[in-house]
PDB file of C-alpha atoms in Angstrom:
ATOM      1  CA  UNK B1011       0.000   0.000   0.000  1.00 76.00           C
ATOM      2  CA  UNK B1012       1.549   3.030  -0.990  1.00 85.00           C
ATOM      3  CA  UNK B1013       0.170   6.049   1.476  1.00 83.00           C
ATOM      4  CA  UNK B1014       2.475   8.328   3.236  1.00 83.00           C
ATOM      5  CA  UNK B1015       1.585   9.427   6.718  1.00 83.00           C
ATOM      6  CA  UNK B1016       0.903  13.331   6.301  1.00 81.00           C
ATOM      7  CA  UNK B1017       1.405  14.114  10.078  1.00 79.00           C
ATOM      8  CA  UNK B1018      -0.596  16.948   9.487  1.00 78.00           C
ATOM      9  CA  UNK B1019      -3.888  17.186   8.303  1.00 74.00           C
ATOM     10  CA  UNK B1020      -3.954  17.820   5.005  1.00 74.00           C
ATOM     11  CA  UNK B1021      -6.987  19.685   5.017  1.00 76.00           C
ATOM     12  CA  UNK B1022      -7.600  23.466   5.581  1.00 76.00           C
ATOM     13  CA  UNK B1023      -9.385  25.168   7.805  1.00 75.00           C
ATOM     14  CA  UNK B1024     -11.772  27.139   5.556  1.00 74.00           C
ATOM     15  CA  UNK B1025     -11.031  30.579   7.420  1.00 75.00           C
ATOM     16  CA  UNK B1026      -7.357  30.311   6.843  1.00 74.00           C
ATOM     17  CA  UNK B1027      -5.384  32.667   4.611  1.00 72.00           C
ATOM     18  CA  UNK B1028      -5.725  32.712   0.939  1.00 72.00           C
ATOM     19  CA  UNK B1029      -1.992  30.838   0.591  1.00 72.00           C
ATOM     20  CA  UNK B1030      -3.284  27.927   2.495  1.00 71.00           C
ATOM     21  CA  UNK B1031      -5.863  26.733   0.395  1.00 71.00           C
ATOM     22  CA  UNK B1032      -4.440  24.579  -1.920  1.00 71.00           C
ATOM     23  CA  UNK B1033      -5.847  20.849  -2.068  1.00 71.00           C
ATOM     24  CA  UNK B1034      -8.560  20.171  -0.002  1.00 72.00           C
ATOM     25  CA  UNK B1035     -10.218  23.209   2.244  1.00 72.00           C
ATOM     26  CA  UNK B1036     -12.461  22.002   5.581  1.00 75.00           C
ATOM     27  CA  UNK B1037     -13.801  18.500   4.737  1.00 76.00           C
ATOM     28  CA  UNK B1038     -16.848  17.634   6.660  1.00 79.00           C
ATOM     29  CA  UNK B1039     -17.191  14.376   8.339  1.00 78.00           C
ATOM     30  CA  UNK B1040     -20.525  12.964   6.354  1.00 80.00           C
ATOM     31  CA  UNK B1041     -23.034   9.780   7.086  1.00 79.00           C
ATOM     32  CA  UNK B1042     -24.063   8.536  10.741  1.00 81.00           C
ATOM     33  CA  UNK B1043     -21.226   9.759  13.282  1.00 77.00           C
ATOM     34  CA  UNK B1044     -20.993   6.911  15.373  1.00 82.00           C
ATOM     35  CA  UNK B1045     -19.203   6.933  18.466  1.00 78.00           C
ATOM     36  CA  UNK B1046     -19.056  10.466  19.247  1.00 78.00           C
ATOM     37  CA  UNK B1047     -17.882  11.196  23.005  1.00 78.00           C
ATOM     38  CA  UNK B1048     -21.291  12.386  24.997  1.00 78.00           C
ATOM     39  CA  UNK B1049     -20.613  15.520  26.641  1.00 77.00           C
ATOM     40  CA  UNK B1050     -23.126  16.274  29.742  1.00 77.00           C
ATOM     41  CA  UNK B1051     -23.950  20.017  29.527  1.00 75.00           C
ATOM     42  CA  UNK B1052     -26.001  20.632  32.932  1.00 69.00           C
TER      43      UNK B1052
END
């Protein structure tokens, strides 16, 4: 398998600077999020 570990994410925040956007800018996470930690606001 030939994938190189990025280290960061390759993706860009979509509010960054205009020099940042190259490739991919803010992917969403899509479909049923499963396993998303529960956090108790009370």
């Amino acid at each position: 398998g030939n994938h190189q570990h990025i280290g960061k994410a390759s993706t860009m925040a979509r509010d960054s600077p205009a020099g940042q956007k190259v490739g991919l800018i803010a992917a969403r996470r899509t479909g049923l999020l499963r396993g998303t930690k529960k956090i108790k606001d009370a």
